[in-house]
PDB file of C-alpha atoms and ligand atoms in Angstrom:
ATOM      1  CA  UNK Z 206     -94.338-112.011 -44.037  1.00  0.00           C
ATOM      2  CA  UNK Z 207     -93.161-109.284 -46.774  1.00  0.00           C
ATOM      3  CA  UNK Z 208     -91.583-110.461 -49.487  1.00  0.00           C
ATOM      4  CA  UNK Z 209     -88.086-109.610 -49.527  1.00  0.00           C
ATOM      5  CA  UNK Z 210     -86.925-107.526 -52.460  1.00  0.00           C
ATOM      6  CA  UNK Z 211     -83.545-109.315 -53.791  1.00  0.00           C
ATOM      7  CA  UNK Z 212     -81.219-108.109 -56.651  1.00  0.00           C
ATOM      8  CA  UNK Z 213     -78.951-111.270 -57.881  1.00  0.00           C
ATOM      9  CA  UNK Z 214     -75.658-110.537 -59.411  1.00  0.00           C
ATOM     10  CA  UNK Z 215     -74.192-112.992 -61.783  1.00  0.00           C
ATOM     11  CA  UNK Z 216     -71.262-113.469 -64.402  1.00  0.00           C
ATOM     12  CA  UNK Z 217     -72.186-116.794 -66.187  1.00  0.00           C
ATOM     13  CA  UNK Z 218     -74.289-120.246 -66.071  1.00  0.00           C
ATOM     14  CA  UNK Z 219     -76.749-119.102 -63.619  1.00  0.00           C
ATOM     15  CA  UNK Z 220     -77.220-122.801 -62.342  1.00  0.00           C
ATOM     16  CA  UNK Z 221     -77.651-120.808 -58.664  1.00  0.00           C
ATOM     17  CA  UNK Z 222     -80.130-118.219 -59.572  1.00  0.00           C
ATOM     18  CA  UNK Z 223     -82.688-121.066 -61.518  1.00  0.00           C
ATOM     19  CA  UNK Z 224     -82.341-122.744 -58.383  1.00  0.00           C
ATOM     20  CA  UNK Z 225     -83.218-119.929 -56.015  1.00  0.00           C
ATOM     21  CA  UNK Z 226     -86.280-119.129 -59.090  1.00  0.00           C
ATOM     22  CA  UNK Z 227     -87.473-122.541 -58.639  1.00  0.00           C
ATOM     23  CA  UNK Z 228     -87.258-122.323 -54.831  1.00  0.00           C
ATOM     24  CA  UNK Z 229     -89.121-119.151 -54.942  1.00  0.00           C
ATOM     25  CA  UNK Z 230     -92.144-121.262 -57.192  1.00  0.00           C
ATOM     26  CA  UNK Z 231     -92.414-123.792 -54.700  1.00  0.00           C
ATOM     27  CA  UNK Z 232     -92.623-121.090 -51.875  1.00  0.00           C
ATOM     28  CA  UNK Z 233     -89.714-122.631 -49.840  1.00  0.00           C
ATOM     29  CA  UNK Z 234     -88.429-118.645 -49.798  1.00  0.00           C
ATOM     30  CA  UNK Z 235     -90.462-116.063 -50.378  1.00  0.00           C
ATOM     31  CA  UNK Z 236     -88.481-113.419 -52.668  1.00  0.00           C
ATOM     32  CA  UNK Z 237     -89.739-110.810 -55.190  1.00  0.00           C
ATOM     33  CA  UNK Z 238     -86.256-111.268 -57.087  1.00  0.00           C
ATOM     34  CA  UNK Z 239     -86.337-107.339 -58.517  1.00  0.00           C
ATOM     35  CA  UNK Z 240     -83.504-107.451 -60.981  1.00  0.00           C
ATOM     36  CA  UNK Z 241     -81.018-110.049 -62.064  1.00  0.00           C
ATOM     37  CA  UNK Z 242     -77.332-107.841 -62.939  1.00  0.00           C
ATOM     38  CA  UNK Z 243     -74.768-109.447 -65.174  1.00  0.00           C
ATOM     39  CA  UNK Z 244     -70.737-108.130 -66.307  1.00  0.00           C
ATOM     40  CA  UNK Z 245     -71.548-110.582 -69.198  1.00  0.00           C
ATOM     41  CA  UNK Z 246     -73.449-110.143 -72.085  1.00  0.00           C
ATOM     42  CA  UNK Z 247     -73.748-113.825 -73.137  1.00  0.00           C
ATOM     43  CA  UNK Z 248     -74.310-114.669 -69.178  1.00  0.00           C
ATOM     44  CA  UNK Z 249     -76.899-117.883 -69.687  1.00  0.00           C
ATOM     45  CA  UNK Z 250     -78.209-116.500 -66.729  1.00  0.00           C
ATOM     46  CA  UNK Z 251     -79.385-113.430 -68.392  1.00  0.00           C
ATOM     47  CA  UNK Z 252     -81.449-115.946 -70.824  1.00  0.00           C
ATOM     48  CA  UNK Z 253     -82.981-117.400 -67.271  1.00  0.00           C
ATOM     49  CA  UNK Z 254     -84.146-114.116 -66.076  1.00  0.00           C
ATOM     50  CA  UNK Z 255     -85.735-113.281 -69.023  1.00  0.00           C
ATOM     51  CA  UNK Z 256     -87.351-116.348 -69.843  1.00  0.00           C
ATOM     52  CA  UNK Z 257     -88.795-115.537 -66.210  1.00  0.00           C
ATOM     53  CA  UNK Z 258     -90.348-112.127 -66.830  1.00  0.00           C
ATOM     54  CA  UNK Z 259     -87.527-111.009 -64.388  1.00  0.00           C
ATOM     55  CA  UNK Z 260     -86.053-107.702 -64.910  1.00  0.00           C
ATOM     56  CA  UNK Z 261     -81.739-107.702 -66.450  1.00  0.00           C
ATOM     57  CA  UNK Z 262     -79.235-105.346 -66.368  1.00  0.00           C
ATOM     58  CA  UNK Z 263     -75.994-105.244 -67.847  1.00  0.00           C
ATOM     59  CA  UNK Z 264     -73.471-103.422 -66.409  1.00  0.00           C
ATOM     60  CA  UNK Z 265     -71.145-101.479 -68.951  1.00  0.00           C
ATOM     61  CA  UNK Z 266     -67.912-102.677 -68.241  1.00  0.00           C
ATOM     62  CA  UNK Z 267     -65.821 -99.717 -69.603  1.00  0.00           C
ATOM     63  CA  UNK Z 268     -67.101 -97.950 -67.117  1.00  0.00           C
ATOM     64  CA  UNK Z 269     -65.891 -97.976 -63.591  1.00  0.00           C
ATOM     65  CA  UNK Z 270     -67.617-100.925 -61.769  1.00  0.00           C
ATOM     66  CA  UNK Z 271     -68.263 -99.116 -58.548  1.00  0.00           C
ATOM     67  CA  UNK Z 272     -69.528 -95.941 -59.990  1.00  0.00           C
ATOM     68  CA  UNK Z 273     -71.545 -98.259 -62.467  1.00  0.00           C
ATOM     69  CA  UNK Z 274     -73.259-100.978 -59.787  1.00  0.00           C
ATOM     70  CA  UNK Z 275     -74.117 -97.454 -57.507  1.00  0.00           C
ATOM     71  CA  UNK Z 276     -76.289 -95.669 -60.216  1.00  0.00           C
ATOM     72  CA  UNK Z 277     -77.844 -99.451 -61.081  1.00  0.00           C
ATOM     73  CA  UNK Z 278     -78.315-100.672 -57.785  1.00  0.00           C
ATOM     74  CA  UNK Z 279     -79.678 -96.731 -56.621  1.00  0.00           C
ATOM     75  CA  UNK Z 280     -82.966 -97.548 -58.668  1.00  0.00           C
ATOM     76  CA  UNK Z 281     -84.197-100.675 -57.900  1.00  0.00           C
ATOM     77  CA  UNK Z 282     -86.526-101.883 -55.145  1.00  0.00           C
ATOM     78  CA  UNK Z 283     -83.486-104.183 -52.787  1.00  0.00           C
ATOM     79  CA  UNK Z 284     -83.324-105.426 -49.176  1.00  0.00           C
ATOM     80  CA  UNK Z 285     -80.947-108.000 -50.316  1.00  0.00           C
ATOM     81  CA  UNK Z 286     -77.866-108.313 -52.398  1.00  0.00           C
ATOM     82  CA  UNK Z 287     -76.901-112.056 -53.770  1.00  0.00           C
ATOM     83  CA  UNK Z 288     -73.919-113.147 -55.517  1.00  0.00           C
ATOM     84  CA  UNK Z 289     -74.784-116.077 -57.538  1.00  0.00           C
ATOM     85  CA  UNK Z 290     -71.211-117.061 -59.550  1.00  0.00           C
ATOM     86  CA  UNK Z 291     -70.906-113.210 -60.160  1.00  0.00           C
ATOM     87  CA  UNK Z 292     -66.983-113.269 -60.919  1.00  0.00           C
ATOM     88  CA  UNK Z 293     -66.024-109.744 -60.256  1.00  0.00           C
ATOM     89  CA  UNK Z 294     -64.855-108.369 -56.933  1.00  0.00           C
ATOM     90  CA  UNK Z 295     -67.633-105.733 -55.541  1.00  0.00           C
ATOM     91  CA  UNK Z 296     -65.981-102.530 -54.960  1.00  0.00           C
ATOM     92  CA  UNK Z 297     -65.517-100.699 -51.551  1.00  0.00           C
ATOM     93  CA  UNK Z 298     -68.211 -98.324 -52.070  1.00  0.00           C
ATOM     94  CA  UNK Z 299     -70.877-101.346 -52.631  1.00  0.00           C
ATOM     95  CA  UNK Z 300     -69.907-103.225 -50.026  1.00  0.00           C
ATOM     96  CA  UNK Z 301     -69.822-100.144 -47.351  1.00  0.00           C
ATOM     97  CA  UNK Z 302     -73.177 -98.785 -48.674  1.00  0.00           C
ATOM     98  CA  UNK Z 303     -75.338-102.042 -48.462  1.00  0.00           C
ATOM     99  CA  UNK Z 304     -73.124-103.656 -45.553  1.00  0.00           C
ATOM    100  CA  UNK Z 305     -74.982-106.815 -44.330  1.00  0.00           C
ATOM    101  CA  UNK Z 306     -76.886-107.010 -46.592  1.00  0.00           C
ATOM    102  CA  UNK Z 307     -74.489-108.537 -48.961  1.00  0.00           C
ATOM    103  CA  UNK Z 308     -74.469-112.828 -49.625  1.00  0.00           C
ATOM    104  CA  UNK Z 309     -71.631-114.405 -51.591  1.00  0.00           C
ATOM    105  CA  UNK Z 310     -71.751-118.705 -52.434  1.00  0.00           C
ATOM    106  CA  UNK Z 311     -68.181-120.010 -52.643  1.00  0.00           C
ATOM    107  CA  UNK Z 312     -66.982-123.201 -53.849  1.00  0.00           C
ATOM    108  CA  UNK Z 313     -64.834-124.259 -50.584  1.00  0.00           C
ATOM    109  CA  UNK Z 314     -64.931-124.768 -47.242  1.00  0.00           C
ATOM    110  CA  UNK Z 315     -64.169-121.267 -46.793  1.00  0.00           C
ATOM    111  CA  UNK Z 316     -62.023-120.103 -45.562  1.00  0.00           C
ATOM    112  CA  UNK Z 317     -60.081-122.414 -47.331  1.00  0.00           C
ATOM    113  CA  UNK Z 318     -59.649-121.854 -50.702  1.00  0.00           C
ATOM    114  CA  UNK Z 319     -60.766-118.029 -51.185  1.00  0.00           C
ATOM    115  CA  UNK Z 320     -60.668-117.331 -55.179  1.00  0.00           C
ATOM    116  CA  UNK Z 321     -61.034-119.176 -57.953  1.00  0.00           C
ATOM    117  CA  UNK Z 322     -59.847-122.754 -59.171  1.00  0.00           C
ATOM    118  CA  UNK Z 323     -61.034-124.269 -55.944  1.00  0.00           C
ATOM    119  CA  UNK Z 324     -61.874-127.977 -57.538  1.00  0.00           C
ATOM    120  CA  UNK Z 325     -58.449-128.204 -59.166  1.00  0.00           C
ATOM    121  CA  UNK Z 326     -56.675-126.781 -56.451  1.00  0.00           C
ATOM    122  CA  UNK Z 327     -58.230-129.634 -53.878  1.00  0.00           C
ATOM    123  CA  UNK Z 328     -57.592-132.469 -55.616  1.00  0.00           C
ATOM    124  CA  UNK Z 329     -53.623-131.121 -56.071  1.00  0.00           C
ATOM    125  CA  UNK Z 330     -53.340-130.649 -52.163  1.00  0.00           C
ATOM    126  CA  UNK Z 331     -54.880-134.727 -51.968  1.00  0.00           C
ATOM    127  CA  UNK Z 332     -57.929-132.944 -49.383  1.00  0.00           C
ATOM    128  CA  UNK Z 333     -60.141-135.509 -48.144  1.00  0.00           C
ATOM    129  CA  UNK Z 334     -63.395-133.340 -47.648  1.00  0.00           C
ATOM    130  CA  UNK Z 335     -64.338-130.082 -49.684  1.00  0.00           C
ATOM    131  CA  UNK Z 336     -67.370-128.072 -49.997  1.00  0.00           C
ATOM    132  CA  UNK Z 337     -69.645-124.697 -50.473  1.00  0.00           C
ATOM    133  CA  UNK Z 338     -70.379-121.816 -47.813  1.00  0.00           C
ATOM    134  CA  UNK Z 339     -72.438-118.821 -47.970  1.00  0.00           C
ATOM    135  CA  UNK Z 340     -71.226-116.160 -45.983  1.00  0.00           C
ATOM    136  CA  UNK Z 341     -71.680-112.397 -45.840  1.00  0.00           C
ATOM    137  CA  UNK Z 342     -69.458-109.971 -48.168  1.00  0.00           C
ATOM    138  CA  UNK Z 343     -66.811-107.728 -46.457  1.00  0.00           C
ATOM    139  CA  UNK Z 344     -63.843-106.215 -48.768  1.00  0.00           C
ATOM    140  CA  UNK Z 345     -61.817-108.906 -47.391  1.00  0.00           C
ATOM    141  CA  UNK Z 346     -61.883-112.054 -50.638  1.00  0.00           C
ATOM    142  CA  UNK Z 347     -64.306-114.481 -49.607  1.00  0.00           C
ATOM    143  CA  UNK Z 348     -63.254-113.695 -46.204  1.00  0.00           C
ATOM    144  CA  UNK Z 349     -66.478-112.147 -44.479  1.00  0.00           C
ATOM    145  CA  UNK Z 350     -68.465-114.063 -41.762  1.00  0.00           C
ATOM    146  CA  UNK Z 351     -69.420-117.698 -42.741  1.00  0.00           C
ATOM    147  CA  UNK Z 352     -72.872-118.570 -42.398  1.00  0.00           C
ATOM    148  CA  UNK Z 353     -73.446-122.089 -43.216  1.00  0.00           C
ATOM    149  CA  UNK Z 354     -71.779-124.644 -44.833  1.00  0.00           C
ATOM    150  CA  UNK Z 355     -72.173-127.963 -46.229  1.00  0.00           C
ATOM    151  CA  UNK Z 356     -69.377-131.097 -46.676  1.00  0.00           C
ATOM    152  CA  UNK Z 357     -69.068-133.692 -48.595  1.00  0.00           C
ATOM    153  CA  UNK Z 358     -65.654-136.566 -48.560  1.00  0.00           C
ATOM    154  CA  UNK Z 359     -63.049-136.144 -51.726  1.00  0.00           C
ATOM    155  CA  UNK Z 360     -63.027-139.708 -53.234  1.00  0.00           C
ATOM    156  CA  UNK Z 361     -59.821-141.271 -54.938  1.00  0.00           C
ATOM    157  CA  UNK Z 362     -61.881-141.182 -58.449  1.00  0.00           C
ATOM    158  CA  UNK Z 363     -63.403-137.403 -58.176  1.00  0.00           C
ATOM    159  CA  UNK Z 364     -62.312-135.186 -61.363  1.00  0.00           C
ATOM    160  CA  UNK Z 365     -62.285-131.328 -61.494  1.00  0.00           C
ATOM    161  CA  UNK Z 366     -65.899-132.295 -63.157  1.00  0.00           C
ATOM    162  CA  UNK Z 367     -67.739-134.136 -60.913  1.00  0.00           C
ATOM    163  CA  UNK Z 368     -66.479-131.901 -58.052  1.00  0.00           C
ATOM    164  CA  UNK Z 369     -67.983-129.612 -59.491  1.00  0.00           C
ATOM    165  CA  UNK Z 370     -70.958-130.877 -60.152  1.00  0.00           C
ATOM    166  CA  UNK Z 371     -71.055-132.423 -56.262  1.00  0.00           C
ATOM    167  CA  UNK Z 372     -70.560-128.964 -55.007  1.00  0.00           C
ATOM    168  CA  UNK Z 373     -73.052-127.379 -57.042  1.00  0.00           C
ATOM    169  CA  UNK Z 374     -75.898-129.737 -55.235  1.00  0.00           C
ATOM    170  CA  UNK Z 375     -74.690-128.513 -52.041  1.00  0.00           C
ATOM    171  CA  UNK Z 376     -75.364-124.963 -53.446  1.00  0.00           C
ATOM    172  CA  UNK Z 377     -78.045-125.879 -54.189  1.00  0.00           C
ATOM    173  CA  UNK Z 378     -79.505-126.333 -50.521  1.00  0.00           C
ATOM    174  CA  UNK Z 379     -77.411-123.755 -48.569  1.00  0.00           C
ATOM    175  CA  UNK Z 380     -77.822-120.822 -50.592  1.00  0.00           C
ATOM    176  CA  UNK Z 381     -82.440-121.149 -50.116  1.00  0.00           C
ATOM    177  CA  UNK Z 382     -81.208-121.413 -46.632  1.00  0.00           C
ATOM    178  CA  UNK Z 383     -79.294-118.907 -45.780  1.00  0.00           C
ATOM    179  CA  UNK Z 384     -81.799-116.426 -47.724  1.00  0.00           C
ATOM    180  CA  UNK Z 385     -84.644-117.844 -45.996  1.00  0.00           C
ATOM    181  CA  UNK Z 386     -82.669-116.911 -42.699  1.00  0.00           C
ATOM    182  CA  UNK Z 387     -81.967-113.553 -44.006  1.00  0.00           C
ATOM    183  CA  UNK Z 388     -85.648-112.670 -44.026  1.00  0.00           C
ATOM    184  CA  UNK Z 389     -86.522-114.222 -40.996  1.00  0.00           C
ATOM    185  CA  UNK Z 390     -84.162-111.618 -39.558  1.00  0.00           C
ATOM    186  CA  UNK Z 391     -82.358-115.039 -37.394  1.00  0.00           C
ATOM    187  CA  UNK Z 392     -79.323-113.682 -39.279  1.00  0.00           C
ATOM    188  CA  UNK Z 393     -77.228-110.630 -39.202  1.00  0.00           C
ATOM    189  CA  UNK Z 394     -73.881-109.229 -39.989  1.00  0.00           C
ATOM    190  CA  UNK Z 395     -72.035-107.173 -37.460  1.00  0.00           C
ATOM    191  CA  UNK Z 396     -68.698-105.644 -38.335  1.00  0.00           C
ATOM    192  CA  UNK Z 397     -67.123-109.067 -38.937  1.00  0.00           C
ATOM    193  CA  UNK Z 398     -69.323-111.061 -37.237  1.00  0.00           C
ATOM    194  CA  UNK Z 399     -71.968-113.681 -38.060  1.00  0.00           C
ATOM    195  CA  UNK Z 400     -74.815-113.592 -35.368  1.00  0.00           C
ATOM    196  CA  UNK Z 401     -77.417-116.322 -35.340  1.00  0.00           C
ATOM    197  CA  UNK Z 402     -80.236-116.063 -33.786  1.00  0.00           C
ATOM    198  CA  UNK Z 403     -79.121-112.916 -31.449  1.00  0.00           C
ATOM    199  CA  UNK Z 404     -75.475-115.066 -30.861  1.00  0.00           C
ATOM    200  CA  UNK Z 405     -72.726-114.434 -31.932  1.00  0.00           C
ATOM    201  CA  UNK Z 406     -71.243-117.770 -34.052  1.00  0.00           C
ATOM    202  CA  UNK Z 407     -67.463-118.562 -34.172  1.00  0.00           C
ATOM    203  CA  UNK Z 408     -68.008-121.157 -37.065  1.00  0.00           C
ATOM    204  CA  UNK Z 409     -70.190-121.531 -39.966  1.00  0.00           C
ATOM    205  CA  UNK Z 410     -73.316-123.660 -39.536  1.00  0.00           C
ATOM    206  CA  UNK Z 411     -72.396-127.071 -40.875  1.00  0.00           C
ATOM    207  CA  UNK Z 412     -75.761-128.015 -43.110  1.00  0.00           C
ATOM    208  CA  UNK Z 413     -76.266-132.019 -43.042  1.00  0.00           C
ATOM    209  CA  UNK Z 414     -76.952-132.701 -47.036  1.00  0.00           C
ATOM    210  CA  UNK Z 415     -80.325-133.891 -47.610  1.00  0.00           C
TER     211      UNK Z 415
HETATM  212  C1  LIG C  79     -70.823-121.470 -58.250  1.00  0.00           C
HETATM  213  O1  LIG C  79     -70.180-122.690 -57.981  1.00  0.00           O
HETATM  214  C2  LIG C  79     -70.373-120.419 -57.269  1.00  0.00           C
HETATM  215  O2  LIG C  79     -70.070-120.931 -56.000  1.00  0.00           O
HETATM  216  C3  LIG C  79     -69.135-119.907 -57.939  1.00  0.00           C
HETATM  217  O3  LIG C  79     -69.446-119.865 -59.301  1.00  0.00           O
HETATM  218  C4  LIG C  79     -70.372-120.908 -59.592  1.00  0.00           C
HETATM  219  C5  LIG C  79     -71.512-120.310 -60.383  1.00  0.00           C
HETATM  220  O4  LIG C  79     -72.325-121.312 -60.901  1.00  0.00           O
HETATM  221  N1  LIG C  79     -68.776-118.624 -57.422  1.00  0.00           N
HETATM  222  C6  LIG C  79     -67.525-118.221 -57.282  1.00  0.00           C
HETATM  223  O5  LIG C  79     -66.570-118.901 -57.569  1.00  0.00           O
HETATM  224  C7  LIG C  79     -67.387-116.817 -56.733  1.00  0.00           C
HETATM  225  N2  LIG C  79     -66.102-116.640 -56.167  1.00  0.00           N
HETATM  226  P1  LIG C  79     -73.730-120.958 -61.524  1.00  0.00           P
HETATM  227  O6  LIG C  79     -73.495-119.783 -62.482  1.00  0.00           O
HETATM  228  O7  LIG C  79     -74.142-122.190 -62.269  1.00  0.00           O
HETATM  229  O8  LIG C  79     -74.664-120.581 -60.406  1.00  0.00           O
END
């Protein structure tokens, strides 16, 4: 199979892209991961991409973010578009020009809890279950097709921290997935739907933690 030529956007720890690198190592995907982009200088996920030999960019932000991402995105090798914890809304012209072939991971069971604060704001409504989903990026917040989530139960004890840090595992497996998916060609955006396997799917698919 041809490796699939990815460009990962992120704004800060880069937890999710050393993942998706290490994935990559043990061949559980099979990516040639072309450039890693960053709105943040002191991104530590820069400092992973280099330490990897992997190609940065850093996008100017005085400049106008749509005009900016077109002219970097225009020269690089891409089939596939992943937002890893990149913290900036992707403008209109992005999202129209590489449509479906956009991934965003969000800390909620989407599409509960678009935008940010998403720990913090479960444990003030008392939720009993909470969660990450990958889904495909429309210009609606978080709002495009879901493709696969995973769950885990909100205990009485569970800070803002280790919410955090519980979510981040589940990351962890469903973002490989759904990229693995994406190359297999099982799954495809059209207009606002998620089709699996040539079906169209209502819901996202739930992923059993491992
Ligand atoms: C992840 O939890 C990701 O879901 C979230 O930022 C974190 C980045 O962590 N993304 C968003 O909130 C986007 N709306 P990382 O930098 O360690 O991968």
């Amino acid at each position: 199979m041809n490796k699939l030529n990815v460009v990962i956007l992120i704004s800060g720890y880069g937890s999710n892209l050393k993942n998706i690198i290490n994935y990559n190592k043990k061949k559980e995907i099979n990516i040639n991961i072309t450039c890693v982009i960053s709105d943040n200088a002191n991104a530590n996920g820069l400092k992973i991409a280099r330490e990897e030999n992997i190609e940065t960019c850093l996008i100017d932000n005085k400049k106008e973010l749509g005009q900016e991402l077109d002219k970097i995105l225009a020269n690089k090798k891409m089939d596939l578009i992943v937002l890893a914890g990149f913290m900036k809304i992707l403008p209109p012209n992005i999202i129209q020009k590489y449509f479906g072939k956009i991934l965003n991971i969000h800390p909620s069971l989407l599409p509960k809890y678009p935008g940010l604060n998403t720990h913090e704001q479960v444990i003030k409504n008392n939720e009993s279950e909470h969660g990450a989903t990958v889904h495909f990026v429309t210009e609606k917040l978080d709002g495009g097709p879901l493709i696969i989530q995973g769950k885990i139960k909100i205990k009485n004890t569970d800070t803002i921290k280790c919410l955090k840090e519980k979510v981040h595992k589940i990351e962890y497996e469903i973002y490989p997935i759904a990229i693995n998916w994406f190359q297999k060609g099982l799954i495809k955006q059209e207009k606002n739907f998620f089709i699996f396997k040539n079906k169209r799917i209502d819901k996202p698919i739930e992923h059993i933690l491992g």
